[in-house]
mmCIF file of C-alpha atoms in Angstrom:
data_model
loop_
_atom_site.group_PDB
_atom_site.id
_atom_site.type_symbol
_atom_site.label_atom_id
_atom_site.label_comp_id
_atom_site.label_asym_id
_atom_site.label_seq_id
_atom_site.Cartn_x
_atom_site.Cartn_y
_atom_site.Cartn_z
ATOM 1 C CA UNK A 1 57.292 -68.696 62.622
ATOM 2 C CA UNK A 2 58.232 -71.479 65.083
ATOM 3 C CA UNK A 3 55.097 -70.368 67.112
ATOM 4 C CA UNK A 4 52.704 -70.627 64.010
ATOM 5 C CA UNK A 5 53.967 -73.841 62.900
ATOM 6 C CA UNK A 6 54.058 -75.657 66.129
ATOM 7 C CA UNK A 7 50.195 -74.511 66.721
ATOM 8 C CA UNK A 8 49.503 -76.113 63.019
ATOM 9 C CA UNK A 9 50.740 -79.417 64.702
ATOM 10 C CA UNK A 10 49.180 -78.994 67.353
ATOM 11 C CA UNK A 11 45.793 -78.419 65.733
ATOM 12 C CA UNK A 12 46.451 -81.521 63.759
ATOM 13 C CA UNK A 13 47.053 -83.473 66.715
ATOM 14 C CA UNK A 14 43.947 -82.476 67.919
ATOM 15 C CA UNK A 15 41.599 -82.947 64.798
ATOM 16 C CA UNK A 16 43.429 -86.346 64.196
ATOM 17 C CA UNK A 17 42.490 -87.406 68.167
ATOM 18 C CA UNK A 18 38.766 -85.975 67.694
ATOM 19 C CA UNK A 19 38.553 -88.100 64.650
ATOM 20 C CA UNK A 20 39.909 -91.396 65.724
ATOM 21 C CA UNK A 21 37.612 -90.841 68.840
ATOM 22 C CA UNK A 22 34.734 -90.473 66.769
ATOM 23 C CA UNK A 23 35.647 -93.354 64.530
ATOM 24 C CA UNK A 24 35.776 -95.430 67.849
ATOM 25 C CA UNK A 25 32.692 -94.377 69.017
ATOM 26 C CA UNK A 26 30.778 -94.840 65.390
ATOM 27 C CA UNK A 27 32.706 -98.711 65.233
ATOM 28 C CA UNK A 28 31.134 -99.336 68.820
ATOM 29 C CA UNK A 29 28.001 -98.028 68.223
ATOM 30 C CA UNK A 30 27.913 -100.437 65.204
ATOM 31 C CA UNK A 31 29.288 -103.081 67.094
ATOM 32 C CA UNK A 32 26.426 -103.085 69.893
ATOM 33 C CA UNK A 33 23.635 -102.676 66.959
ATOM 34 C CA UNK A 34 24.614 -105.553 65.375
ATOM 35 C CA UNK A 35 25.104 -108.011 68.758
ATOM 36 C CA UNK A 36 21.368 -106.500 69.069
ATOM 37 C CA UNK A 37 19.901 -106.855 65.826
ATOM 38 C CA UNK A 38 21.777 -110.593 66.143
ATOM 39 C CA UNK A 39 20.295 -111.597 69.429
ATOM 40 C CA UNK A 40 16.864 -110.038 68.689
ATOM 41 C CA UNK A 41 16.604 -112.509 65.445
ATOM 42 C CA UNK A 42 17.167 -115.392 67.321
ATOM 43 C CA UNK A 43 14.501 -114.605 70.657
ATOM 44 C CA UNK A 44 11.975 -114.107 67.129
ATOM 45 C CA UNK A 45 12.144 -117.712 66.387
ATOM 46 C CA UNK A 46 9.841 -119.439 67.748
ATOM 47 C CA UNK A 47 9.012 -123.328 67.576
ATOM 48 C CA UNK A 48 9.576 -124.212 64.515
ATOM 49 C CA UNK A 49 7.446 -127.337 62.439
ATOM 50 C CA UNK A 50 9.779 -128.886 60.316
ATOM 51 C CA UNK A 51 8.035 -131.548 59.490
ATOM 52 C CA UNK A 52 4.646 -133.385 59.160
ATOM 53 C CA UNK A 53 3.802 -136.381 57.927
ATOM 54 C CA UNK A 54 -0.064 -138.564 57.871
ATOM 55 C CA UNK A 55 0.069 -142.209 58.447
ATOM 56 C CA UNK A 56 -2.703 -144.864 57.585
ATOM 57 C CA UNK A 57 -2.758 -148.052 59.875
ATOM 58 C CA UNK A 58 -4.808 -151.005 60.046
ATOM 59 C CA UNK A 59 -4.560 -152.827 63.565
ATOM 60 C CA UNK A 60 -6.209 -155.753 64.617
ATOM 61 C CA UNK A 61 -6.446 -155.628 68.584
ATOM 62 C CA UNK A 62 -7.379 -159.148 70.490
ATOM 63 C CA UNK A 63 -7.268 -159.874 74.415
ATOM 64 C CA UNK A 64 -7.656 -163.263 75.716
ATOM 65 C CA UNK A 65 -8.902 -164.018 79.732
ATOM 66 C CA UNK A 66 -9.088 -167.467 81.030
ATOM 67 C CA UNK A 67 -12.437 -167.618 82.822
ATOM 68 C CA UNK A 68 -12.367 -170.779 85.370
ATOM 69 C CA UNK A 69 -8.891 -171.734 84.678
ATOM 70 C CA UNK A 70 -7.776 -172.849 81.638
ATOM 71 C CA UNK A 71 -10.993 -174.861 80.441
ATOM 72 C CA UNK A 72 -12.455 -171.730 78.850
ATOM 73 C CA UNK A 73 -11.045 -168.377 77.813
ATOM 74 C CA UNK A 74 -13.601 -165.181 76.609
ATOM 75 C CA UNK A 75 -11.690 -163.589 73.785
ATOM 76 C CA UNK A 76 -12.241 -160.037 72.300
ATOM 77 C CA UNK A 77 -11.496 -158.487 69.517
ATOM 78 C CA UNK A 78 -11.830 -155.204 67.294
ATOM 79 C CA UNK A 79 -10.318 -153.887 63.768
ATOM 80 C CA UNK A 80 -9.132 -150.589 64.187
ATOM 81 C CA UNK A 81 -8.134 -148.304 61.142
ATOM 82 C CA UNK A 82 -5.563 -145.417 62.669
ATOM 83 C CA UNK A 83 -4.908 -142.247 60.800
ATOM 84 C CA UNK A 84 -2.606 -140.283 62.215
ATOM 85 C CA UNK A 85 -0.912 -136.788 61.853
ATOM 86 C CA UNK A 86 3.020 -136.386 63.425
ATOM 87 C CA UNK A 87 4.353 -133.715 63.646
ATOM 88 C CA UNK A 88 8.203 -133.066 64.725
ATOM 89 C CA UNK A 89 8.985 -129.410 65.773
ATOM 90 C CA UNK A 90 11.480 -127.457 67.629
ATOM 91 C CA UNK A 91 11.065 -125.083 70.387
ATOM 92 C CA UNK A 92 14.473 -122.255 68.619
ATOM 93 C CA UNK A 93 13.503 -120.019 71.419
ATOM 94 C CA UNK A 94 15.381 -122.560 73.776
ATOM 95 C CA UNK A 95 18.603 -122.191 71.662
ATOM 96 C CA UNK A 96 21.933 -121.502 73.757
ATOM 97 C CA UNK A 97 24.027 -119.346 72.780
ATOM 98 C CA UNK A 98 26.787 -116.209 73.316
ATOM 99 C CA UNK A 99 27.343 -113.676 71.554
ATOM 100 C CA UNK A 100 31.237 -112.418 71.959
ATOM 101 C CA UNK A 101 31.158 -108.832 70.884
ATOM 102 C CA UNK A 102 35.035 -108.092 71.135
ATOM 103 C CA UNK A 103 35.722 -111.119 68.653
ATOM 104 C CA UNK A 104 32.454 -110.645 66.498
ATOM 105 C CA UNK A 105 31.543 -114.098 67.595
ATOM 106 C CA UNK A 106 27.823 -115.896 67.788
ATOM 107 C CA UNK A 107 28.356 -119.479 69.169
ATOM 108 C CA UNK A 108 25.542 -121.610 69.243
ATOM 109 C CA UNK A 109 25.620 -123.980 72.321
ATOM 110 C CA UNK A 110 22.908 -126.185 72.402
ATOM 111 C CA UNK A 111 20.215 -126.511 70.068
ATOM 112 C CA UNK A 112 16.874 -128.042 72.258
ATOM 113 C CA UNK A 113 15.706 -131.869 71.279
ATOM 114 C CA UNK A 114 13.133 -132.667 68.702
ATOM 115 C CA UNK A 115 9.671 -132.680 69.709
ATOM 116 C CA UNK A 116 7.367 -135.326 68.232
ATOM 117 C CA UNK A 117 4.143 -135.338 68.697
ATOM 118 C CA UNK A 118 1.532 -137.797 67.124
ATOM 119 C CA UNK A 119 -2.340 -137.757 66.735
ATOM 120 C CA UNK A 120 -4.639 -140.626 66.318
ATOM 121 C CA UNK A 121 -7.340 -140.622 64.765
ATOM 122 C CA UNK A 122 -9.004 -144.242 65.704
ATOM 123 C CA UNK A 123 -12.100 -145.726 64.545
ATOM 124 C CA UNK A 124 -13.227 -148.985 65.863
ATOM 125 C CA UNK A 125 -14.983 -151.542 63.502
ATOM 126 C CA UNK A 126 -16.406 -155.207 64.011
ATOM 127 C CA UNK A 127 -15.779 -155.259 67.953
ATOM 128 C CA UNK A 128 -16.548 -158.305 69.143
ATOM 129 C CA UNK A 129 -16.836 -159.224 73.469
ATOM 130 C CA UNK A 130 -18.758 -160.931 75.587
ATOM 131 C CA UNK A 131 -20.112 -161.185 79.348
ATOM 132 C CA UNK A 132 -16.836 -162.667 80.612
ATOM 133 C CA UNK A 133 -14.560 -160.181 78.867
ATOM 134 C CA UNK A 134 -16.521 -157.094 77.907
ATOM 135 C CA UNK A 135 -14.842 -154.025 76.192
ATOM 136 C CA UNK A 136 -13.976 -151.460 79.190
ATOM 137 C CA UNK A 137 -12.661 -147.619 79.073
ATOM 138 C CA UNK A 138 -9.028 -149.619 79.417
ATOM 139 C CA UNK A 139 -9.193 -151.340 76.682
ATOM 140 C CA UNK A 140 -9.556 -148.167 74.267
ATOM 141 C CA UNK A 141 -6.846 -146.323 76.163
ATOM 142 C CA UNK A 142 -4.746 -149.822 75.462
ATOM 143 C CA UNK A 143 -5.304 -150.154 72.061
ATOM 144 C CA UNK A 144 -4.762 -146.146 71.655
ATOM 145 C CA UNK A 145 -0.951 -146.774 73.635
ATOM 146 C CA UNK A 146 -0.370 -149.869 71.486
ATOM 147 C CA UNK A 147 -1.067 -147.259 68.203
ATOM 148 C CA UNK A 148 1.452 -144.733 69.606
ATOM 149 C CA UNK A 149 4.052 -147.125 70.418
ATOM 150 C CA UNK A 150 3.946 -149.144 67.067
ATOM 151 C CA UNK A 151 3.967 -145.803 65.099
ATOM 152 C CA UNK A 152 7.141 -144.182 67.055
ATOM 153 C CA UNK A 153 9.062 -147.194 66.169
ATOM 154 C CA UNK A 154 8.087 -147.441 62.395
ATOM 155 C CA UNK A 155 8.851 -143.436 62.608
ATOM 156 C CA UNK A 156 12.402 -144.249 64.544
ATOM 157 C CA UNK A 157 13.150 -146.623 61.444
ATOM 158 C CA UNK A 158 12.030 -144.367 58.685
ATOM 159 C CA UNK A 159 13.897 -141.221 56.641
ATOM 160 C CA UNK A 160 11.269 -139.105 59.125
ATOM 161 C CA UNK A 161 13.330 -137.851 62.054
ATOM 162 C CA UNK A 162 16.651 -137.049 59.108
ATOM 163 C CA UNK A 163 14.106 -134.794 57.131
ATOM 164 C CA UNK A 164 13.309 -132.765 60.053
ATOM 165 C CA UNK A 165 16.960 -132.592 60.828
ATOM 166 C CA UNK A 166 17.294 -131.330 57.035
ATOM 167 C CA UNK A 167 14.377 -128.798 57.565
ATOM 168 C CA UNK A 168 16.266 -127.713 60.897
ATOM 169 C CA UNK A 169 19.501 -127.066 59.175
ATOM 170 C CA UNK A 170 18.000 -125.304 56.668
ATOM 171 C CA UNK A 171 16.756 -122.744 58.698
ATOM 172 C CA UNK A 172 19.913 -122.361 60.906
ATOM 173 C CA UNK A 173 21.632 -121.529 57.725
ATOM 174 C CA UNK A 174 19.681 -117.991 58.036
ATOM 175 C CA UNK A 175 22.236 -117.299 61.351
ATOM 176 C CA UNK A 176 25.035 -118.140 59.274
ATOM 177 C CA UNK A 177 23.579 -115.370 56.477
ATOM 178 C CA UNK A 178 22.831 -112.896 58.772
ATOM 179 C CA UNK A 179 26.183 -113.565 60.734
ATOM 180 C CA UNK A 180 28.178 -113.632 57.486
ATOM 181 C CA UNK A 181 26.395 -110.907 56.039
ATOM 182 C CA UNK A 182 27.665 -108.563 59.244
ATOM 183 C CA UNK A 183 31.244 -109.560 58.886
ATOM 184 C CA UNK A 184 30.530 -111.816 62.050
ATOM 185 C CA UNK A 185 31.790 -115.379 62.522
ATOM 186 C CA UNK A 186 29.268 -118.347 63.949
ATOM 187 C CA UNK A 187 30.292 -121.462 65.820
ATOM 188 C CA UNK A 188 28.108 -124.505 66.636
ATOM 189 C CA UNK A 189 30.133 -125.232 70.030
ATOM 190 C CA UNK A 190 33.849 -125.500 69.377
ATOM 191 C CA UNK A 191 33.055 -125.500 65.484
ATOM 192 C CA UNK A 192 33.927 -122.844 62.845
ATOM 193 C CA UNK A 193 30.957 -122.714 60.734
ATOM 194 C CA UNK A 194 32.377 -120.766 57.299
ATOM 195 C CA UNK A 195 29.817 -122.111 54.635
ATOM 196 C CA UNK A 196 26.345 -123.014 54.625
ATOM 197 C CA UNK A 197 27.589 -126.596 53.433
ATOM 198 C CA UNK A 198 29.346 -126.824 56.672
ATOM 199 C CA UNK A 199 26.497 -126.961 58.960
ATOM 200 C CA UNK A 200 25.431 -130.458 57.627
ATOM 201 C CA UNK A 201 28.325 -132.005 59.033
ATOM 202 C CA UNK A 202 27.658 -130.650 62.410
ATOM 203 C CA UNK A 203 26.384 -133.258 64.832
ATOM 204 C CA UNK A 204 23.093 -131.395 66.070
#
C-alpha cells in the first residue's frame, strides 16, 4: 500500500513539474513574441508628416550700390509674390529605445528633432535695374534666402511647430495602446507613461 501510494506522489510530482515547465516555456514564448511584435511596430514607422501648412507672401526686394562714391547710387528693385508649402516631419525610424523583456518594459529614449522643410514658389514682377547695378544669378538666390529666413521666423512665432508636436503625440499614443494593450509598461526616459493624457506633459 505504502509502495502504491508513494508512486501516486511521485507521479504527481512529476505531472505538476512537466506542467509548470510547460507553463514557463508557453509565458516565454509569449514574452519574446510580444518584445518582437513591439519592436517590429516601431522599425514600421517611418517619417512621419505631421504637418503642412501654405503661406502667401508679398516681398518687395531693393539693393542700393554707390557708383563713383556717394554722388550717385544705381538702385534695383523687384516685387516678388512667394507661395510657399512647409512641411514639418519626423524621421520615427530614428527613435531610441529598449525594450526590457524581464520587466515588460518599452522605454523610449530619444525621439529625433523636427524636420522643417519649406518650398518657394517665387515669381518676380516689375523688376527694375540698370547698367550700373543689373539683376545677376545672386541676386535671385538673395532674395530666395531672404524668403526662407523671413518665413522660419514668422513660422518660429506662430501655433505651427506646437501643432506638429500635437500631431506627434498623437501618434506616439499608438505605443502606449499597443504597450498597454500587452500588459506592458512604456516610459519616455525616466517617465512612467500610464495614460494617453500623460504623454502631453512629456517634454519631447
Amino acid at each position: 500500500m505504502r509502495k502504491i501510494l508513494f508512486g501516486v506522489i511521485i507521479t504527481i510530482i512529476v505531472l505538476f513539474t512537466f506542467r509548470y515547465c510547460e507553463d514557463k516555456r508557453e509565458d516565454r514564448a509569449i514574452l519574446q513574441e510580444n518584445s518582437a511584435l513591439i519592436q517590429e511596430q516601431i522599425k514600421k514607422v517611418g517619417k512621419l508628416i505631421v504637418t503642412e501648412g501654405h503661406f502667401s507672401e508679398v516681398f518687395n526686394y531693393r539693393n542700393s550700390k554707390e557708383v563713383f562714391g556717394e554722388y550717385f547710387t544705381s538702385e534695383k528693385k523687384a516685387l516678388v509674390v512667394v507661395n510657399a508649402e512647409v512641411t514639418i516631419a519626423y524621421d520615427l525610424s530614428k527613435i531610441e529605445f529598449e525594450v526590457d523583456d524581464a520587466n515588460k518594459t518599452l522605454t523610449i529614449l530619444s525621439i529625433p528633432e523636427e524636420e522643417m522643410k519649406i518650398h518657394p514658389d517665387l515669381e518676380y514682377y516689375d523688376i527694375h535695374s540698370d547698367f550700373f547695378n543689373p539683376f545677376e544669378a545672386k541676386d535671385y538666390n538673395n532674395i530666395k534666402n531672404i524668403v526662407k529666413a523671413t518665413l522660419e521666423k514668422k513660422l518660429e512665432a506662430s501655433d505651427f511647430k506646437a501643432n506638429a508636436k500635437n500631431r506627434l503625440i498623437s501618434e506616439l499614443s499608438k505605443f502606449y495602446i499597443l504597450t498597454n494593450s500587452l500588459g506592458w509598461t512604456l516610459k519616455y526616459n525616466e517617465d512612467l507613461v500610464s495614460t494617453v493624457d500623460a504623454l502631453e506633459s512629456l517634454k519631447l
